Short mmCIF file of C-alpha atoms and ligand atoms in Angstrom, two decimals:
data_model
loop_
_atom_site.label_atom_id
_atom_site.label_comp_id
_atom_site.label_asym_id
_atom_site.label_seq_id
_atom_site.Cartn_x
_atom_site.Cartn_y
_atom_site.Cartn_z
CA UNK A 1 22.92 6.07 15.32
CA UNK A 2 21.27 6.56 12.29
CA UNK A 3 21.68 2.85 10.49
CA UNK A 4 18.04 1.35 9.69
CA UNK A 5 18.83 -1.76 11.48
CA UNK A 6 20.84 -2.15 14.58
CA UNK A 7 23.79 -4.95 14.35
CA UNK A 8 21.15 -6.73 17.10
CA UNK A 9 18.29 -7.06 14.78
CA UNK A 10 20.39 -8.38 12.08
CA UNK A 11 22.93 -10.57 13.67
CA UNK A 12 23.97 -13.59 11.83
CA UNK A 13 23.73 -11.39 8.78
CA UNK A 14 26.86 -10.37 7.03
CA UNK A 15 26.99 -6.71 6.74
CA UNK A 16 28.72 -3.42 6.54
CA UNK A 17 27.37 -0.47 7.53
CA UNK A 18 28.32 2.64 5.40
CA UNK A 19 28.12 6.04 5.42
CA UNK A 20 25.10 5.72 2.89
CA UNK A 21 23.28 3.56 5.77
CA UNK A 22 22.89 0.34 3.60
CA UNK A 23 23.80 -2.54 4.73
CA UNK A 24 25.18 -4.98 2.19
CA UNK A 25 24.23 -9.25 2.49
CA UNK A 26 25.55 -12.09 0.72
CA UNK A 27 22.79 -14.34 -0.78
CA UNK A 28 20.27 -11.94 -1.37
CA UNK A 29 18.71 -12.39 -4.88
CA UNK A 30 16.98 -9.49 -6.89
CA UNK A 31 14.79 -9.81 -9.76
CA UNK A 32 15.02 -6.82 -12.76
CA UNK A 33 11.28 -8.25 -13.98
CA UNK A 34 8.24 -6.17 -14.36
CA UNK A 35 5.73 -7.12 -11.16
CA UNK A 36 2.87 -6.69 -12.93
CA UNK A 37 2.04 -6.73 -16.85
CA UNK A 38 -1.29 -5.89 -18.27
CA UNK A 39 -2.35 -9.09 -20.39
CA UNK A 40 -4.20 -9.21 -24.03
CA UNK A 41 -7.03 -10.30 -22.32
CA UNK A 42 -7.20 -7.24 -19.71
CA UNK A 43 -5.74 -9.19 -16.78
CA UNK A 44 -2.72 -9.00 -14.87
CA UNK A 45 0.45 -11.05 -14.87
CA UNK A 46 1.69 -10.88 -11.25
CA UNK A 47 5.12 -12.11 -11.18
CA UNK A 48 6.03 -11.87 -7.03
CA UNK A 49 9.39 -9.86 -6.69
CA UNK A 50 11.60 -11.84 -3.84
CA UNK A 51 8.44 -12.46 -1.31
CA UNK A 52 9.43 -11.07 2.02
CA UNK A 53 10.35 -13.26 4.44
CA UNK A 54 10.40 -13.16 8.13
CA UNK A 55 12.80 -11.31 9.99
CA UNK A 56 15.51 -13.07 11.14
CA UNK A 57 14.54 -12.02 15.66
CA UNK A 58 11.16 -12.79 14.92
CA UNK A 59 9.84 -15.21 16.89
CA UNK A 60 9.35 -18.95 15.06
CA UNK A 61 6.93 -21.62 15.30
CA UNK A 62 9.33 -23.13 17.02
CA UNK A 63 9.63 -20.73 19.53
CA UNK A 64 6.49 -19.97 19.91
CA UNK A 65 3.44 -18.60 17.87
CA UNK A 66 4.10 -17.49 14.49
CA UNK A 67 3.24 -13.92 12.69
CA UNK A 68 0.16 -15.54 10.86
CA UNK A 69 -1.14 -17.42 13.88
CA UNK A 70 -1.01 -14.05 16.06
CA UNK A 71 -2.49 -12.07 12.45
CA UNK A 72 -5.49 -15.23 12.93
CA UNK A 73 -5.84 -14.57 16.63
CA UNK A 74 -5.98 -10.73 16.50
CA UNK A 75 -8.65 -10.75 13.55
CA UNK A 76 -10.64 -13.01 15.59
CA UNK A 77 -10.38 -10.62 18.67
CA UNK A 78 -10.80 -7.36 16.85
CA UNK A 79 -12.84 -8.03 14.00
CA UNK A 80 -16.78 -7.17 14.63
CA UNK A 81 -18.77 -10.06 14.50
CA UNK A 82 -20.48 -10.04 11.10
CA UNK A 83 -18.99 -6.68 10.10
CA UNK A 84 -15.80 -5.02 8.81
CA UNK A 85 -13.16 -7.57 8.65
CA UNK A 86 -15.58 -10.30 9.53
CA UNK A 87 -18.28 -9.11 6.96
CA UNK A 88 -19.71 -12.46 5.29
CA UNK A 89 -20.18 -10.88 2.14
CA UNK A 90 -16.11 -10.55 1.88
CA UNK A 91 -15.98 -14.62 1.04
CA UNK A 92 -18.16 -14.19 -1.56
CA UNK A 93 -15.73 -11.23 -2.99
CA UNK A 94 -12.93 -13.18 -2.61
CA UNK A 95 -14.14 -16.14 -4.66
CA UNK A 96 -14.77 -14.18 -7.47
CA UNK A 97 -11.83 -13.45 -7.24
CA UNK A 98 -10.21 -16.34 -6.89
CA UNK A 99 -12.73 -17.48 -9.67
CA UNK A 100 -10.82 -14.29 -12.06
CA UNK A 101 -7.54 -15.81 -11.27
CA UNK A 102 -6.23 -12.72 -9.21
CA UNK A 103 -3.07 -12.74 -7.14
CA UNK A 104 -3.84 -13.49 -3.40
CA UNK A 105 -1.92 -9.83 -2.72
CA UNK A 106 -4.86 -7.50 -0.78
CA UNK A 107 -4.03 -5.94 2.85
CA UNK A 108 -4.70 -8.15 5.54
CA UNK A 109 -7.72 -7.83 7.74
CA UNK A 110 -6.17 -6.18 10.47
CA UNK A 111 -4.19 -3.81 7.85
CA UNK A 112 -7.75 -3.26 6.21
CA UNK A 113 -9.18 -2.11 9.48
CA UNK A 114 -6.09 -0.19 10.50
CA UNK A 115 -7.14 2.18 7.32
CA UNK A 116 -10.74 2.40 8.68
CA UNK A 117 -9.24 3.51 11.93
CA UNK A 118 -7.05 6.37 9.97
CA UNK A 119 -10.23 7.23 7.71
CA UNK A 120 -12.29 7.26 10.92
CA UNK A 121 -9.98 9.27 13.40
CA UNK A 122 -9.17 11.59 9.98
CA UNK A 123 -13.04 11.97 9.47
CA UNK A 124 -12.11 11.79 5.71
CA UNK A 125 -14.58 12.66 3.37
CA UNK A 126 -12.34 11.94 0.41
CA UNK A 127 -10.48 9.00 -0.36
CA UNK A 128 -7.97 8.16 -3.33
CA UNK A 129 -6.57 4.21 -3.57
CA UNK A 130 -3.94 3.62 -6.36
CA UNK A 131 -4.18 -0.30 -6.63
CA UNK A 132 -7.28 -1.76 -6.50
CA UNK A 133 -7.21 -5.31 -7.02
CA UNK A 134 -10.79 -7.11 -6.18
CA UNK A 135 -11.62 -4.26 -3.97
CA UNK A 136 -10.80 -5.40 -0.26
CA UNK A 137 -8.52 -2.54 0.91
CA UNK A 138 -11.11 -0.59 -0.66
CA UNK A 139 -14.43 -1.89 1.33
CA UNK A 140 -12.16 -0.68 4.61
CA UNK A 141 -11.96 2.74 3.42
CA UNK A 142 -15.46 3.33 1.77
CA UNK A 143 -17.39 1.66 4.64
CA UNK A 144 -15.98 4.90 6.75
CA UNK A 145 -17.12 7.50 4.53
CA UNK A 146 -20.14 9.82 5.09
CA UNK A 147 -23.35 9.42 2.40
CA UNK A 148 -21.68 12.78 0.71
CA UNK A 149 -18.08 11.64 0.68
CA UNK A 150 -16.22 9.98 -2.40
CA UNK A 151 -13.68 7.37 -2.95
CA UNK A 152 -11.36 7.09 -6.66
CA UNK A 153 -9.77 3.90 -6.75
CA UNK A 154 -7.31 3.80 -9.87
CA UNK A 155 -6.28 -0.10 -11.51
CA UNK A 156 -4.30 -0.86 -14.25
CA UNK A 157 -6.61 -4.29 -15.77
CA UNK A 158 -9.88 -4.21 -16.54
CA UNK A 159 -10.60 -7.30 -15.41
CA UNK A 160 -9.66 -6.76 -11.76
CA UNK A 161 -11.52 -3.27 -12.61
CA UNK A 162 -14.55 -5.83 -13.64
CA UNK A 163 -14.39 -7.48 -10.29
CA UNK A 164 -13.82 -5.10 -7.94
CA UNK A 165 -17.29 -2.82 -9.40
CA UNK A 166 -19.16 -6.90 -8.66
CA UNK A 167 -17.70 -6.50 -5.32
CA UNK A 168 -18.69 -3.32 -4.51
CA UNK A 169 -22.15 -3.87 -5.53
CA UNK A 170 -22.16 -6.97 -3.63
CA UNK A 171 -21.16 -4.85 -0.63
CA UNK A 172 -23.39 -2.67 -1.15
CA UNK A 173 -20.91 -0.03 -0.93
CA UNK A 174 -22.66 3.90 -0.33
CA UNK A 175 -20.37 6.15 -1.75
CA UNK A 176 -20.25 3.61 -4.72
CA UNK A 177 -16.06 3.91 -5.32
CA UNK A 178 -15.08 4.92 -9.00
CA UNK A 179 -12.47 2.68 -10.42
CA UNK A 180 -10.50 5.00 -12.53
CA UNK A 181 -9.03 1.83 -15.46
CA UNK A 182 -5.65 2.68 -16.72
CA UNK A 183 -1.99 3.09 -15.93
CA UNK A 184 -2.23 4.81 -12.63
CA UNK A 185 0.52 7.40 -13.44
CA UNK A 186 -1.99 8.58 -16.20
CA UNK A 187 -5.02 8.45 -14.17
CA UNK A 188 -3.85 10.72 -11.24
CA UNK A 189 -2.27 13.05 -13.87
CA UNK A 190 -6.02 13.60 -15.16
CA UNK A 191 -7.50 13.75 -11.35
CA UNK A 192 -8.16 17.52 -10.22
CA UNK A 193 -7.98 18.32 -7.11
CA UNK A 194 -11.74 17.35 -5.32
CA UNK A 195 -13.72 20.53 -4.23
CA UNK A 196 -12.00 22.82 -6.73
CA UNK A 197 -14.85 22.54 -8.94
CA UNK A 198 -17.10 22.50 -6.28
CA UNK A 199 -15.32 26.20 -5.43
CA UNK A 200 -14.27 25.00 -1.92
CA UNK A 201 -11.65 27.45 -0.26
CA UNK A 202 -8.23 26.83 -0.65
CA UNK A 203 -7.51 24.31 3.05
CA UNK A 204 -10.75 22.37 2.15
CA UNK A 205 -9.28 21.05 -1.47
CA UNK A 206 -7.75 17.72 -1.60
CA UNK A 207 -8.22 13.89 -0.75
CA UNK A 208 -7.78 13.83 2.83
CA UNK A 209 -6.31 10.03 2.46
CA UNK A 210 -4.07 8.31 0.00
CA UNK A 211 -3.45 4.92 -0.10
CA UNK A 212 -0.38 3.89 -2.83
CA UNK A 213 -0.46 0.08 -3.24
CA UNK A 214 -0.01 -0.29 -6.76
CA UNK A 215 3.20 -1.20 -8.85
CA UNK A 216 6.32 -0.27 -6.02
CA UNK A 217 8.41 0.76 -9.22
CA UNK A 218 6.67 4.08 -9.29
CA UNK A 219 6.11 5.25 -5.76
CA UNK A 220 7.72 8.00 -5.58
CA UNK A 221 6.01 9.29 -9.11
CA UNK A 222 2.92 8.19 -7.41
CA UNK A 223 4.05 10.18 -3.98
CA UNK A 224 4.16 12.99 -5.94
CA UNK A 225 1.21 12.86 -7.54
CA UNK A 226 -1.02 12.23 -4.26
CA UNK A 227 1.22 14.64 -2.74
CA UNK A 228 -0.53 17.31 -5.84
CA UNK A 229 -4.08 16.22 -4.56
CA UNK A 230 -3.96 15.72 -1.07
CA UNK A 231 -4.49 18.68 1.12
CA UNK A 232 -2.60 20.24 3.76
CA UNK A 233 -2.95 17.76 7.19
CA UNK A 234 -3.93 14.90 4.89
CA UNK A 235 -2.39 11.99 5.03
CA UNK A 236 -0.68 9.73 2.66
CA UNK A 237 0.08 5.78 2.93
CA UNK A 238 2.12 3.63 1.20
CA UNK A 239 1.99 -0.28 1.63
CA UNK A 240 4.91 -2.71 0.61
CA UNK A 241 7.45 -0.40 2.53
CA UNK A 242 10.36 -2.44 3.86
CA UNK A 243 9.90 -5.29 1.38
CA UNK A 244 11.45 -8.23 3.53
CA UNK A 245 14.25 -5.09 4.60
CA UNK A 246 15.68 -5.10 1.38
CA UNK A 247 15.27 -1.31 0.99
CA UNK A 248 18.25 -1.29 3.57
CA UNK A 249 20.45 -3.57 1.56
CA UNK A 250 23.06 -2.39 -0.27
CA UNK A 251 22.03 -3.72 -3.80
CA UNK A 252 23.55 -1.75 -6.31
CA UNK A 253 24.94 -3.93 -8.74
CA UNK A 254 21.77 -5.67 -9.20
CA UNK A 255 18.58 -3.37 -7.68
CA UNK A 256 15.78 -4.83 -7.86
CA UNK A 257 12.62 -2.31 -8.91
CA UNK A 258 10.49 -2.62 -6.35
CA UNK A 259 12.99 -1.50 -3.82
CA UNK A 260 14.35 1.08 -5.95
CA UNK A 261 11.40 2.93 -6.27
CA UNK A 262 11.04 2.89 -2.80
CA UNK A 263 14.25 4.28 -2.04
CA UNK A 264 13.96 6.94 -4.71
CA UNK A 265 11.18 8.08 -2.20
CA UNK A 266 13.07 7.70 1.18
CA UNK A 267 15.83 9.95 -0.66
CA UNK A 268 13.24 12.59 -1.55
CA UNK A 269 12.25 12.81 1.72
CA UNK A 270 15.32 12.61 3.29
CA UNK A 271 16.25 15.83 0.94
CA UNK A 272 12.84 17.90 1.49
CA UNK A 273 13.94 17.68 5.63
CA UNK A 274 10.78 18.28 6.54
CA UNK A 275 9.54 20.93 4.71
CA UNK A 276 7.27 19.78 2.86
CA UNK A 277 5.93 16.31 4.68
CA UNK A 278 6.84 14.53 7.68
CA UNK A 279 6.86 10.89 7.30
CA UNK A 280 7.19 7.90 9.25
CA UNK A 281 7.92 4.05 8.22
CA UNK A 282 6.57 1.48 10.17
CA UNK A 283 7.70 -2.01 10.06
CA UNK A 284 5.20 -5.02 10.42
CA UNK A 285 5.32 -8.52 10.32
CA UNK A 286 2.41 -10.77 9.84
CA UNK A 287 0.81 -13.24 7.16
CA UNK A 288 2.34 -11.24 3.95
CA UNK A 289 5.83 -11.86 6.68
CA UNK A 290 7.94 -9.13 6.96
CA UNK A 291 7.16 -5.51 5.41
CA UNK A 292 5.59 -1.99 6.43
CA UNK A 293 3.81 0.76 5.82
CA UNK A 294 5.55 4.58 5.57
CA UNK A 295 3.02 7.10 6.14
CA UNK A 296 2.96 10.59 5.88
CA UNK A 297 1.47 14.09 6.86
CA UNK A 298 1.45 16.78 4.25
CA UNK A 299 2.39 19.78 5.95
C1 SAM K 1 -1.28 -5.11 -4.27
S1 SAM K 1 -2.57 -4.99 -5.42
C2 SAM K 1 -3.69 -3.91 -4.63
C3 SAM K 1 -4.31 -4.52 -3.42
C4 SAM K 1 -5.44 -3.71 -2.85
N1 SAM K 1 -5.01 -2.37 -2.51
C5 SAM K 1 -5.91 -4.39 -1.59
O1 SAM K 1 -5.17 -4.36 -0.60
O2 SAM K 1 -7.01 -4.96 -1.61
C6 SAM K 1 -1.91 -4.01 -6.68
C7 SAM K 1 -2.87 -3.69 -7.79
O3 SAM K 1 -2.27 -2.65 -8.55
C8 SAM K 1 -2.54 -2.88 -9.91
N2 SAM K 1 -1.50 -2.21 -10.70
C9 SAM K 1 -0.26 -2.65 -11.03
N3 SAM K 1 0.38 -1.76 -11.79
C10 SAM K 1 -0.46 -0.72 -11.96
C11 SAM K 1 -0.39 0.50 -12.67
N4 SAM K 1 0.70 0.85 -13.35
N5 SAM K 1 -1.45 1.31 -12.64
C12 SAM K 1 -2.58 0.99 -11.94
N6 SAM K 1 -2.70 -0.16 -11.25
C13 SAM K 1 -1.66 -1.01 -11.26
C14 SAM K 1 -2.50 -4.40 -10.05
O4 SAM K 1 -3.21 -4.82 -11.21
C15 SAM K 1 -3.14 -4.84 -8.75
O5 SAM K 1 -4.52 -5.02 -8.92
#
């Protein structure tokens, strides 16, 4: 059966499964505003676009732990004392900023170290991020990077731009990541391909990791794009995949953009059949609740 969800994993939900594989629920509100708009002042509005909420056979407080207690328990397990998730320095970052007034929206630990464990295993040498925020996803993936490798980071607002460099210093980050300011879509248009002027052959050019985690309205442009620069084996991440499982709800009369963009994706892919990436969505539940990462191979 192809349907995202099984009638199990959704009962008490109201829904139809149709040949198109959405599955249609009454109550579910969508939201047509922007997520994010660049302010006067070079910061970002964040408006939150339906927060994702738990699925419905996940287990409760009541029942038992909940997703953020077990997200608590496994940083606290997994994290090395002093370093990676657990480095002391990453207070200080996030006080700044808190002090900025940025959105409380980066990876969770465990998410940050599950992209050191890709950049590790990959052995990437080049990284591209498309969403930077104060820099936190960012510290996972630079702290893996050899003295000669190189991370681009690309942010829409200056002022998270302004942070984020503080951050990195503070971290003493080595490769220092570039934050690239400006509407991603027109960032990654300018970005050549890294080791074509370097006059690497052919299989060596590319970012050997993406991660998208910018606006969700454009992810597939952004797919596209990181799809143009990534090379052949590399890998390529997007975060904020499931949304809550609205990208399986049949919305049409009122889509909301974040979802839309997604799908746009998941119906590129769907089309391409495997010719051109093989990609995988993963759903996860934790302290952002209920969402996912889909992750893919160029091939
Ligand atoms: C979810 S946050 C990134 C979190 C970060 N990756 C982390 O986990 O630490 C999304 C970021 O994308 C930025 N952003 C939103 N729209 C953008 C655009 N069109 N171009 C570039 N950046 C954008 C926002 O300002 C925000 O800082």
């Amino acid at each position: 059966m192809r349907s995202p969800l099984s009638p199990r994993a959704i009962s008490g939900l109201h829904y139809t499964v149709r040949q198109t594989f959405l599955i249609s629920r009454r109550g579910i509100s969508t939201s047509r505003n922007m997520s994010y708009a660049l302010t006067s002042d070079g910061s970002v509005k964040h408006t939150p676009t339906n927060r994702p909420t738990l699925p419905p056979d996940t287990v409760g407080a009541a029942n038992g732990p909940s997703a953020a207690a077990v997200d608590a328990y496994l940083t606290s397990k997994l994290a090395p004392k002093g370093q990676w998730a657990d480095d002391p320095i990453l207070e200080e970052c996030r006080r700044r900023a808190a002090e900025a007034d940025m959105p409380e929206i980066e990876v969770s630990p465990m998410q940050g170290q599950f992209l050191a464990v890709l950049a590790l295993g990959l052995k990437a040498t080049k990284i591209l991020e498309i969403g930077t925020l104060w820099g936190y996803s960012t510290y996972f993936l630079a702290r893996t990077l050899p003295a000669h490798g190189q991370i681009d980071t690309l942010e829409l607002s200056p002022v998270h731009a302004k942070v984020a460099n503080e951050n990195f210093l503070a971290l003493d980050l080595y490769p220092f990541p570039k934050v690239h300011v400006g509407p991603a879509l027109e960032s990654l248009q300018k970005l050549d391909i890294p080791g074509t002027e370097e006059g690497l052959p052919a299989h060596e050019r590319g970012y050997d990791l993406v991660f998208i985690d910018a606006d969700k309205e454009r992810m597939y442009e952004y797919f596209q794009e990181a799809l143009r620069l990534t090379r052949k084996g590399g890998i390529i991440m997007c975060d904020n995949a499931v949304r809550g499982g609205r990208i399986a709800l049949e919305e049409n009369d009122n889509p909301s953009i974040d979802v839309t963009g997604l799908r746009k994706l998941y119906d590129w892919v769907e089309q391409d059949q495997g010719k051109t990436v093989l990609m995988s969505g993963i759903q996860t539940v934790g302290h952002k609740f209920w969402d996912g990462f889909a992750i893919a191979t160029k091939l």
